[in-house]
Coordinates of C-alpha atoms in Angstrom, one line a residue:
X1 CA 39.0 126.9 68.0
X2 CA 38.8 123.8 70.3
X3 CA 36.9 124.1 73.5
X4 CA 39.0 124.0 76.6
X5 CA 37.0 121.2 78.0
X6 CA 38.3 119.0 75.2
X7 CA 41.5 118.6 77.1
X8 CA 39.9 115.8 79.1
X9 CA 41.1 113.2 81.6
X10 CA 41.3 110.8 78.7
X11 CA 43.8 113.2 77.0
X12 CA 45.9 113.2 80.2
X13 CA 46.0 109.4 80.6
X14 CA 46.9 109.0 76.9
X15 CA 50.3 110.5 77.9
X16 CA 51.1 107.4 79.9
X17 CA 50.2 104.9 77.2
X18 CA 53.2 102.6 76.9
X19 CA 52.1 100.6 73.8
X20 CA 54.8 102.5 71.9
X21 CA 57.4 100.3 73.7
X22 CA 56.4 97.2 71.7
X23 CA 56.3 99.2 68.4
X24 CA 59.3 99.7 66.0
X25 CA 59.2 103.5 66.6
X26 CA 60.2 103.2 70.2
X27 CA 60.8 106.3 72.3
X28 CA 61.2 108.5 69.1
X29 CA 57.8 107.3 68.0
X30 CA 56.3 108.2 71.3
X31 CA 57.7 111.7 71.1
X32 CA 56.3 112.1 67.6
X33 CA 52.9 110.9 68.7
X34 CA 53.1 113.2 71.7
X35 CA 53.7 116.2 69.5
X36 CA 50.9 115.3 67.2
X37 CA 48.5 115.3 70.2
X38 CA 49.9 118.6 71.5
X39 CA 49.5 120.2 68.1
X40 CA 46.0 118.8 67.8
X41 CA 45.0 119.9 71.4
X42 CA 46.3 123.5 70.9
X43 CA 45.7 123.8 67.1
X44 CA 49.4 124.5 66.4
X45 CA 50.8 124.3 62.9
X46 CA 54.3 123.5 64.2
X47 CA 55.6 121.7 67.3
X48 CA 58.9 120.5 68.6
X49 CA 60.3 119.0 71.8
X50 CA 63.8 119.3 73.2
X51 CA 65.0 116.9 76.0
X52 CA 67.8 117.5 78.5
X53 CA 70.9 115.4 78.2
X54 CA 73.5 114.5 80.9
X55 CA 75.6 117.4 79.7
X56 CA 72.8 119.9 80.6
X57 CA 72.2 120.8 76.9
X58 CA 68.7 120.2 75.5
X59 CA 68.7 118.4 72.1
X60 CA 65.9 118.0 69.6
X61 CA 63.9 114.8 70.2
X62 CA 61.0 115.3 67.7
X63 CA 59.4 117.9 65.5
X64 CA 56.3 118.2 63.2
X65 CA 54.7 120.7 60.9
X66 CA 56.0 123.5 58.8
X67 CA 56.3 125.8 61.8
X68 CA 59.1 123.7 63.4
X69 CA 62.0 124.5 61.1
X70 CA 64.8 123.2 63.2
X71 CA 67.9 121.3 61.9
X72 CA 68.1 117.6 63.1
X73 CA 71.1 118.5 65.3
X74 CA 69.5 121.6 66.9
X75 CA 70.2 122.3 70.5
X76 CA 68.9 124.6 73.2
X77 CA 71.2 126.1 75.9
X78 CA 69.5 127.4 79.0
X79 CA 69.4 131.2 78.9
X80 CA 69.8 131.5 75.2
X81 CA 66.9 132.1 72.8
X82 CA 63.1 131.8 73.5
X83 CA 63.3 128.1 74.7
X84 CA 66.5 128.8 76.7
X85 CA 64.8 131.7 78.5
X86 CA 61.8 129.6 79.4
X87 CA 64.1 126.8 80.6
X88 CA 66.1 129.3 82.7
X89 CA 63.0 130.8 84.3
X90 CA 61.0 127.6 84.6
X91 CA 57.9 129.5 83.3
X92 CA 56.1 129.2 80.0
X93 CA 56.3 132.0 77.5
X94 CA 53.7 133.4 75.2
X95 CA 55.2 135.2 72.2
X96 CA 53.5 137.1 69.4
X97 CA 56.6 139.2 68.6
X98 CA 59.8 138.3 70.5
X99 CA 60.9 141.9 70.3
X100 CA 58.1 143.0 72.5
X101 CA 59.1 140.5 75.4
X102 CA 61.5 142.0 77.9
X103 CA 63.1 138.6 78.6
X104 CA 63.9 138.1 74.9
X105 CA 65.0 141.6 74.0
X106 CA 68.2 141.4 71.9
X107 CA 68.3 137.6 72.2
X108 CA 66.2 136.4 69.2
X109 CA 65.0 137.6 65.8
X110 CA 61.4 137.5 64.8
X111 CA 60.2 135.0 62.1
X112 CA 57.9 136.5 59.5
X113 CA 56.0 133.1 58.9
X114 CA 55.0 132.7 62.6
X115 CA 52.0 134.6 64.0
X116 CA 52.5 133.5 67.6
X117 CA 54.3 130.8 69.6
X118 CA 54.1 129.3 73.0
X119 CA 57.1 127.7 74.8
X120 CA 56.4 125.4 77.7
X121 CA 59.1 124.0 80.0
X122 CA 58.5 120.4 81.3
X123 CA 59.2 120.6 85.0
X124 CA 59.4 117.7 87.5
X125 CA 59.7 117.9 91.3
X126 CA 62.7 115.6 91.3
X127 CA 64.8 116.6 88.3
X128 CA 63.7 120.2 87.5
X129 CA 63.4 121.0 83.8
X130 CA 63.7 117.9 81.7
X131 CA 62.6 119.3 78.4
X132 CA 60.8 122.1 76.6
X133 CA 57.9 122.1 74.1
X134 CA 57.6 124.7 71.3
X135 CA 54.2 125.3 69.7
X136 CA 53.6 127.8 66.9
X137 CA 50.8 129.1 64.7
X138 CA 51.2 130.6 61.3
X139 CA 50.5 134.2 60.3
X140 CA 46.8 134.8 59.9
X141 CA 45.7 132.3 62.6
X142 CA 44.5 133.5 66.0
X143 CA 47.3 134.2 68.4
X144 CA 47.8 132.0 71.5
X145 CA 46.2 133.8 74.4
X146 CA 46.5 133.7 78.2
X147 CA 43.8 130.9 78.4
X148 CA 46.0 128.8 76.1
X149 CA 49.0 129.6 78.3
X150 CA 47.2 128.7 81.5
X151 CA 45.9 125.5 80.0
X152 CA 49.4 124.6 78.7
X153 CA 51.0 125.4 82.0
X154 CA 48.6 123.1 83.9
X155 CA 48.9 120.4 81.2
X156 CA 52.7 120.6 81.1
X157 CA 53.0 119.0 84.6
X158 CA 51.3 115.8 83.2
X159 CA 53.2 116.1 80.0
X160 CA 56.5 116.2 82.0
X161 CA 55.6 113.2 84.0
X162 CA 54.6 111.3 80.8
X163 CA 57.9 112.2 79.1
X164 CA 59.9 111.3 82.3
X165 CA 58.0 108.0 82.5
X166 CA 58.6 107.2 78.8
X167 CA 62.3 107.9 79.1
X168 CA 62.5 105.7 82.2
X169 CA 60.6 103.0 80.5
X170 CA 62.9 103.2 77.5
X171 CA 66.0 102.9 79.6
X172 CA 64.5 99.9 81.4
X173 CA 63.5 98.4 78.1
X174 CA 67.1 98.9 76.8
X175 CA 68.6 97.4 79.9
X176 CA 66.3 94.4 79.6
X177 CA 67.3 93.9 75.9
X178 CA 71.0 94.3 76.8
X179 CA 70.6 91.7 79.6
X180 CA 68.8 89.4 77.2
X181 CA 71.5 89.8 74.6
X182 CA 74.2 89.2 77.2
X183 CA 72.4 86.1 78.4
X184 CA 72.1 84.9 74.8
X185 CA 75.9 85.5 74.2
X186 CA 76.8 83.8 77.5
X187 CA 74.5 80.9 76.6
X188 CA 76.3 80.6 73.2
X189 CA 79.7 80.6 74.9
X190 CA 78.6 77.9 77.5
X191 CA 77.1 75.8 74.7
X192 CA 80.5 75.7 72.9
X193 CA 82.7 75.2 76.0
X194 CA 84.7 71.9 76.2
X195 CA 83.9 72.0 79.9
X196 CA 80.6 70.7 81.2
X197 CA 78.5 73.4 83.0
X198 CA 75.5 72.8 85.1
X199 CA 73.7 75.7 86.8
X200 CA 71.3 75.2 89.7
X201 CA 68.9 77.8 91.2
X202 CA 68.4 78.3 94.9
X203 CA 65.8 75.5 95.0
X204 CA 68.3 73.0 93.5
X205 CA 66.6 72.9 90.1
X206 CA 68.7 72.6 86.9
X207 CA 68.4 75.8 84.9
X208 CA 71.3 75.4 82.5
X209 CA 73.1 72.3 81.2
X210 CA 75.4 72.6 78.2
X211 CA 76.1 69.7 75.7
X212 CA 79.4 68.7 77.3
X213 CA 77.6 68.3 80.7
X214 CA 74.8 66.3 79.0
X215 CA 77.4 64.0 77.5
X216 CA 78.9 63.4 81.0
X217 CA 75.5 62.9 82.6
X218 CA 74.4 60.4 79.9
X219 CA 71.1 62.2 79.1
X220 CA 69.6 65.7 79.0
X221 CA 67.8 66.8 82.2
X222 CA 64.1 67.4 82.0
X223 CA 62.7 70.9 82.6
X224 CA 62.4 71.5 86.4
X225 CA 64.7 68.6 87.3
X226 CA 66.2 68.6 90.8
X227 CA 69.9 68.0 91.0
X228 CA 69.5 64.7 92.8
X229 CA 67.4 63.4 89.8
X230 CA 70.6 63.5 87.8
X231 CA 72.2 60.9 90.1
X232 CA 70.0 58.3 88.2
X233 CA 71.7 59.1 84.9
X234 CA 75.3 59.5 86.1
X235 CA 77.7 56.5 86.0
X236 CA 77.6 54.8 89.4
X237 CA 81.3 55.4 90.0
X238 CA 80.8 59.1 89.5
X239 CA 77.7 59.6 91.6
X240 CA 79.4 60.0 95.0
X241 CA 81.8 62.8 94.0
X242 CA 79.0 64.5 92.1
X243 CA 76.7 64.4 95.1
X244 CA 79.4 65.7 97.4
X245 CA 80.4 68.8 95.4
X246 CA 76.8 69.8 94.7
X247 CA 75.7 69.4 98.3
X248 CA 78.7 71.4 99.5
X249 CA 78.1 74.3 97.0
X250 CA 74.3 74.5 97.8
X251 CA 75.4 74.8 101.5
X252 CA 77.6 77.7 100.5
X253 CA 81.0 76.0 100.3
X254 CA 83.1 75.8 97.1
X255 CA 84.1 72.2 96.7
X256 CA 86.4 70.3 94.3
X257 CA 86.7 66.6 93.8
X258 CA 88.2 64.1 91.4
X259 CA 85.9 61.5 89.7
X260 CA 87.2 58.4 88.1
X261 CA 85.4 55.8 86.0
X262 CA 87.3 52.5 86.2
X263 CA 85.4 51.0 83.3
X264 CA 86.8 53.6 80.8
X265 CA 89.8 54.7 82.8
X266 CA 88.7 58.3 82.4
X267 CA 88.9 61.0 85.1
X268 CA 87.2 64.4 85.7
X269 CA 87.7 67.3 88.0
X270 CA 84.4 68.5 89.5
X271 CA 84.3 72.0 90.9
X272 CA 81.1 73.4 92.4
X273 CA 80.8 77.0 93.4
X274 CA 77.9 78.7 95.3
X275 CA 76.1 81.6 93.6
X276 CA 75.7 84.9 95.5
X277 CA 71.9 84.8 95.3
X278 CA 71.7 81.1 96.1
X279 CA 72.1 78.1 93.9
X280 CA 75.4 76.8 92.4
X281 CA 77.4 76.3 89.3
X282 CA 79.1 73.0 88.6
X283 CA 82.1 72.8 86.1
X284 CA 83.0 69.3 84.8
X285 CA 86.5 69.2 83.2
X286 CA 87.9 65.9 81.9
X287 CA 91.5 65.5 83.1
X288 CA 92.3 62.1 81.7
X289 CA 95.0 63.3 79.3
X290 CA 96.4 65.7 81.9
X291 CA 96.8 62.9 84.4
X292 CA 98.3 60.6 81.8
X293 CA 100.8 63.3 81.0
X294 CA 101.5 63.8 84.6
X295 CA 102.2 60.1 85.1
X296 CA 104.5 60.1 82.1
X297 CA 106.4 63.1 83.5
X298 CA 106.6 61.5 86.9
X299 CA 107.9 58.3 85.3
X300 CA 110.5 60.4 83.4
X301 CA 111.4 62.1 86.7
X302 CA 111.8 58.8 88.4
X303 CA 114.0 57.5 85.6
X304 CA 116.2 60.6 86.0
X305 CA 116.4 60.0 89.7
X306 CA 117.4 56.4 89.1
X307 CA 120.1 57.6 86.8
X308 CA 121.3 60.0 89.5
X309 CA 121.0 57.3 92.1
X310 CA 123.1 54.9 90.0
X311 CA 125.8 57.5 89.6
X312 CA 125.8 58.3 93.3
X313 CA 125.9 54.6 94.2
X314 CA 128.9 54.0 91.9
X315 CA 130.6 57.0 93.5
X316 CA 129.9 56.0 97.1
X317 CA 131.0 52.4 96.4
X318 CA 134.1 53.4 94.5
X319 CA 135.6 55.1 97.5
X320 CA 135.7 52.1 99.9
X321 CA 136.6 49.8 97.0
X322 CA 139.6 52.0 96.2
X323 CA 140.7 51.8 99.9
X324 CA 140.3 48.0 99.9
X325 CA 142.3 47.6 96.6
X326 CA 145.1 49.9 97.9
X327 CA 145.3 48.0 101.2
X328 CA 145.4 44.7 99.3
X329 CA 148.2 45.9 97.1
X330 CA 150.2 47.1 100.0
X331 CA 149.5 43.9 101.9
X332 CA 150.9 41.8 98.9
X333 CA 154.1 43.8 99.0
X334 CA 154.4 44.1 102.8
X335 CA 153.2 40.9 104.4
X336 CA 154.6 42.0 107.7
X337 CA 151.9 44.8 107.8
X338 CA 149.1 42.3 107.5
X339 CA 147.4 43.2 110.7
X340 CA 147.3 47.0 109.9
X341 CA 146.0 46.5 106.3
X342 CA 143.5 43.9 107.4
X343 CA 142.0 46.4 109.8
X344 CA 141.7 49.0 106.9
X345 CA 140.0 46.4 104.6
X346 CA 137.5 45.5 107.4
X347 CA 136.7 49.2 108.0
X348 CA 136.1 49.8 104.3
X349 CA 134.0 46.6 104.0
X350 CA 131.9 47.8 106.9
X351 CA 131.3 51.1 105.1
X352 CA 130.2 49.2 102.0
X353 CA 127.8 47.1 104.0
X354 CA 126.4 50.3 105.6
X355 CA 125.9 51.9 102.2
X356 CA 124.1 48.8 101.0
X357 CA 121.8 48.8 104.0
X358 CA 121.0 52.5 103.3
X359 CA 120.4 51.9 99.6
X360 CA 118.1 48.9 100.3
X361 CA 116.2 50.9 102.9
X362 CA 115.6 53.7 100.4
X363 CA 114.6 51.3 97.6
X364 CA 112.4 49.1 99.8
X365 CA 108.6 50.0 100.0
X366 CA 107.6 51.5 103.3
X367 CA 105.7 49.3 105.7
X368 CA 103.7 51.5 108.1
X369 CA 102.4 50.5 111.4
X370 CA 99.5 52.8 111.6
X371 CA 97.8 53.8 114.9
X372 CA 96.2 56.9 116.4
X373 CA 99.0 59.4 117.0
X374 CA 99.1 62.8 118.7
X375 CA 101.6 65.0 116.8
X376 CA 102.2 67.2 119.9
X377 CA 103.6 64.2 121.8
X378 CA 106.0 63.4 119.0
X379 CA 107.3 66.9 118.7
X380 CA 107.7 67.2 122.5
X381 CA 109.7 63.9 122.5
X382 CA 112.1 64.9 119.7
X383 CA 112.6 68.3 121.4
X384 CA 113.4 66.6 124.7
X385 CA 115.8 64.0 123.2
X386 CA 117.8 66.5 121.3
X387 CA 117.8 69.4 123.7
X388 CA 121.4 68.8 124.6
X389 CA 122.5 68.9 121.0
X390 CA 121.0 72.4 120.6
X391 CA 122.5 73.6 123.9
X392 CA 126.0 72.4 122.7
X393 CA 125.6 74.5 119.5
X394 CA 124.2 77.4 121.5
X395 CA 121.0 77.4 119.3
X396 CA 117.6 78.1 120.9
X397 CA 115.0 75.4 120.5
X398 CA 111.4 76.6 120.8
X399 CA 108.3 74.5 120.7
X400 CA 104.8 75.8 119.9
X401 CA 101.9 73.4 120.6
X402 CA 98.2 74.1 120.6
X403 CA 96.0 73.2 123.6
X404 CA 94.4 70.4 121.6
X405 CA 97.0 68.9 119.2
X406 CA 95.7 67.1 116.1
X407 CA 95.2 63.4 116.2
X408 CA 96.1 61.5 113.0
X409 CA 96.5 58.0 111.8
X410 CA 100.2 57.3 111.2
X411 CA 103.3 55.4 112.1
X412 CA 104.8 57.0 115.2
X413 CA 108.3 55.7 114.6
X414 CA 108.3 57.1 111.0
X415 CA 106.8 60.4 112.1
X416 CA 109.5 60.7 114.7
X417 CA 112.1 60.1 112.0
X418 CA 110.6 63.0 109.9
X419 CA 110.7 65.4 112.9
X420 CA 114.2 64.4 114.0
X421 CA 115.7 64.7 110.5
X422 CA 114.2 68.1 109.9
X423 CA 115.1 69.4 113.4
X424 CA 118.7 68.3 113.1
X425 CA 119.0 69.7 109.6
X426 CA 117.8 73.0 110.9
X427 CA 120.4 72.8 113.7
X428 CA 123.2 72.2 111.2
X429 CA 122.1 75.3 109.2
X430 CA 122.2 77.6 112.3
X431 CA 125.1 79.5 113.9
X432 CA 125.3 80.2 117.7
X433 CA 122.5 82.6 118.7
X434 CA 120.0 81.4 116.0
X435 CA 116.6 79.9 116.7
X436 CA 114.9 76.7 115.6
X437 CA 111.1 76.5 116.1
X438 CA 108.9 73.3 116.0
X439 CA 105.3 74.4 115.4
X440 CA 102.3 72.1 115.5
X441 CA 99.2 73.2 113.7
X442 CA 95.9 71.6 112.6
X443 CA 97.4 70.2 109.4
X444 CA 100.7 68.9 110.7
X445 CA 103.8 70.7 111.8
X446 CA 106.5 73.1 110.7
X447 CA 110.2 73.3 111.4
X448 CA 111.6 76.9 111.1
X449 CA 115.0 78.3 111.4
X450 CA 116.7 81.6 110.9
X451 CA 119.9 80.1 109.7
X452 CA 121.9 80.5 106.5
X453 CA 119.0 79.6 104.1
X454 CA 119.4 77.9 100.7
X455 CA 119.9 79.2 97.2
X456 CA 117.2 78.5 94.7
X457 CA 119.1 75.8 92.8
X458 CA 119.6 73.8 96.1
X459 CA 116.0 74.4 97.2
X460 CA 114.7 72.9 93.9
X461 CA 116.7 69.7 94.4
X462 CA 116.6 69.3 98.1
X463 CA 114.4 66.2 98.0
X464 CA 116.2 64.5 95.2
X465 CA 117.9 61.2 96.1
X466 CA 121.7 61.4 96.7
X467 CA 121.7 65.1 96.4
X468 CA 123.6 66.7 99.3
X469 CA 125.6 69.8 100.2
X470 CA 127.2 68.1 103.3
X471 CA 130.8 66.7 102.9
X472 CA 130.0 63.5 104.9
X473 CA 126.4 63.0 103.7
X474 CA 125.0 60.7 100.9
X475 CA 121.8 62.7 100.3
X476 CA 119.1 60.3 101.4
X477 CA 117.8 62.0 104.5
X478 CA 115.3 64.4 103.0
X479 CA 114.5 61.9 100.3
X480 CA 113.4 59.4 103.0
X481 CA 111.5 62.2 104.7
X482 CA 109.5 62.9 101.6
X483 CA 109.0 59.1 101.1
X484 CA 107.5 58.8 104.6
X485 CA 105.3 61.8 104.1
X486 CA 104.0 60.4 100.8
X487 CA 103.3 57.1 102.4
X488 CA 101.1 58.9 104.9
X489 CA 99.2 60.6 102.1
X490 CA 100.6 64.0 103.1
X491 CA 102.8 66.6 101.5
X492 CA 105.9 68.5 102.4
X493 CA 107.0 72.0 101.2
X494 CA 110.1 74.1 101.7
X495 CA 110.5 77.8 101.7
X496 CA 114.0 79.3 102.1
X497 CA 115.8 82.5 101.5
X498 CA 119.5 83.1 101.7
X499 CA 120.5 84.9 104.9
X500 CA 116.9 84.7 106.2
X501 CA 116.3 81.1 107.0
X502 CA 114.3 78.0 106.0
X503 CA 110.8 76.6 106.8
X504 CA 109.7 73.0 106.1
X505 CA 105.9 72.5 106.2
X506 CA 104.6 69.0 106.7
X507 CA 100.9 68.4 106.0
X508 CA 99.5 65.1 107.2
X509 CA 95.8 66.0 107.4
X510 CA 93.7 66.2 104.2
X511 CA 92.6 69.8 103.6
X512 CA 89.1 70.8 102.6
X513 CA 88.6 73.3 99.8
X514 CA 86.9 76.4 101.1

């Protein structure tokens, strides 16, 4: 038999050899090698090892020799059988005849081909029993003795750590391979995207750049290139928006800008987003066709509006013309009533002239007289000028102005026109006891009311020229409001619900994307 001193420090350290990780056998190969060594160290003819799963059941991980006659799907349940008894007690068992062991009485049957066996649980301080090793000797061989048991018990602590370390290493290796596979799949997706993608690390170095981005840049970045090195390859007309979005993202702010190349009349949307661990991603999406489609849709919309406007003009002109014609006919038959019908003709002609002035005003391009304007002063002025109108209708007028109202560049007369029109529209939508609010904010101002509200079909057409729900209106008020807002580079939105009220939001200050 082998001398006890043969189980040397070298044998112990061999348990932590991780060269198996680079071999095709992997963890299973490590377990087979481990059993070979155990069988060699303890001169066993059969060896097997069962490892605990998340379910708490121990499944066969490896086996060797004729003495380990277990099916491939063999399992050990704590408390059942020889191995189960050892797992439950946490103590190794030495068995020559299982019928002679009080712990195993009535639980197992003796095998005629095995002379003796030794069952060793693999115990760790953190996880308890993680596995169990079965060693056996055939009939006719010396039985395992107490010295074998003592040696196995001492050696099992190192064996348990080796197995635990191997399983941990295998899980880490698997996670690494999964991450690598995921990275490769993600790389393949990025390569095939019709959107340009550039990835920067926290130091501003280019780590990824797909073919679409290379096409946009003009050349492929060199390894280790800084993002600002790319400015030399980008078309000059695109360099400024590129620099702006990347700088913003590296400072932690998501930024979106439009880039346009006048030479080719192509346009792109640049969106840069900061990464959680530093760095940034830049997406470059060509929007040339989209913008062309939008322009065509806008042109179609304008043509539709012109058609509506033509019909509205014809309708508005026909009414006074009908009055003039009727007065002229009566005048021909009743010359003695000339003075009366002349007055009617003059009044209808004045209406026609007024209509022409309004139509021309709407059709004429706006000429803004731009200066520094304080929105708070404009809102206060409109509220003061029309306070009596609100009092007469018994509608409350409230003004909310911040301590430091925003300053913008705009035409004060036109801005007053916007505020007046919206405020008076809100007044007309209110019953006695309702409230109208004029609210100044950092982006512009809002006009809110808790009046009758608008149905959806009215809300969708509220800015259309010559659309009106008022008996005496011609539908140019809100159209002119939108025209003035557009001329200032702003935007106007409406939110309305029947029976709840209406809010018009006027934005005159460009917003930053955050």
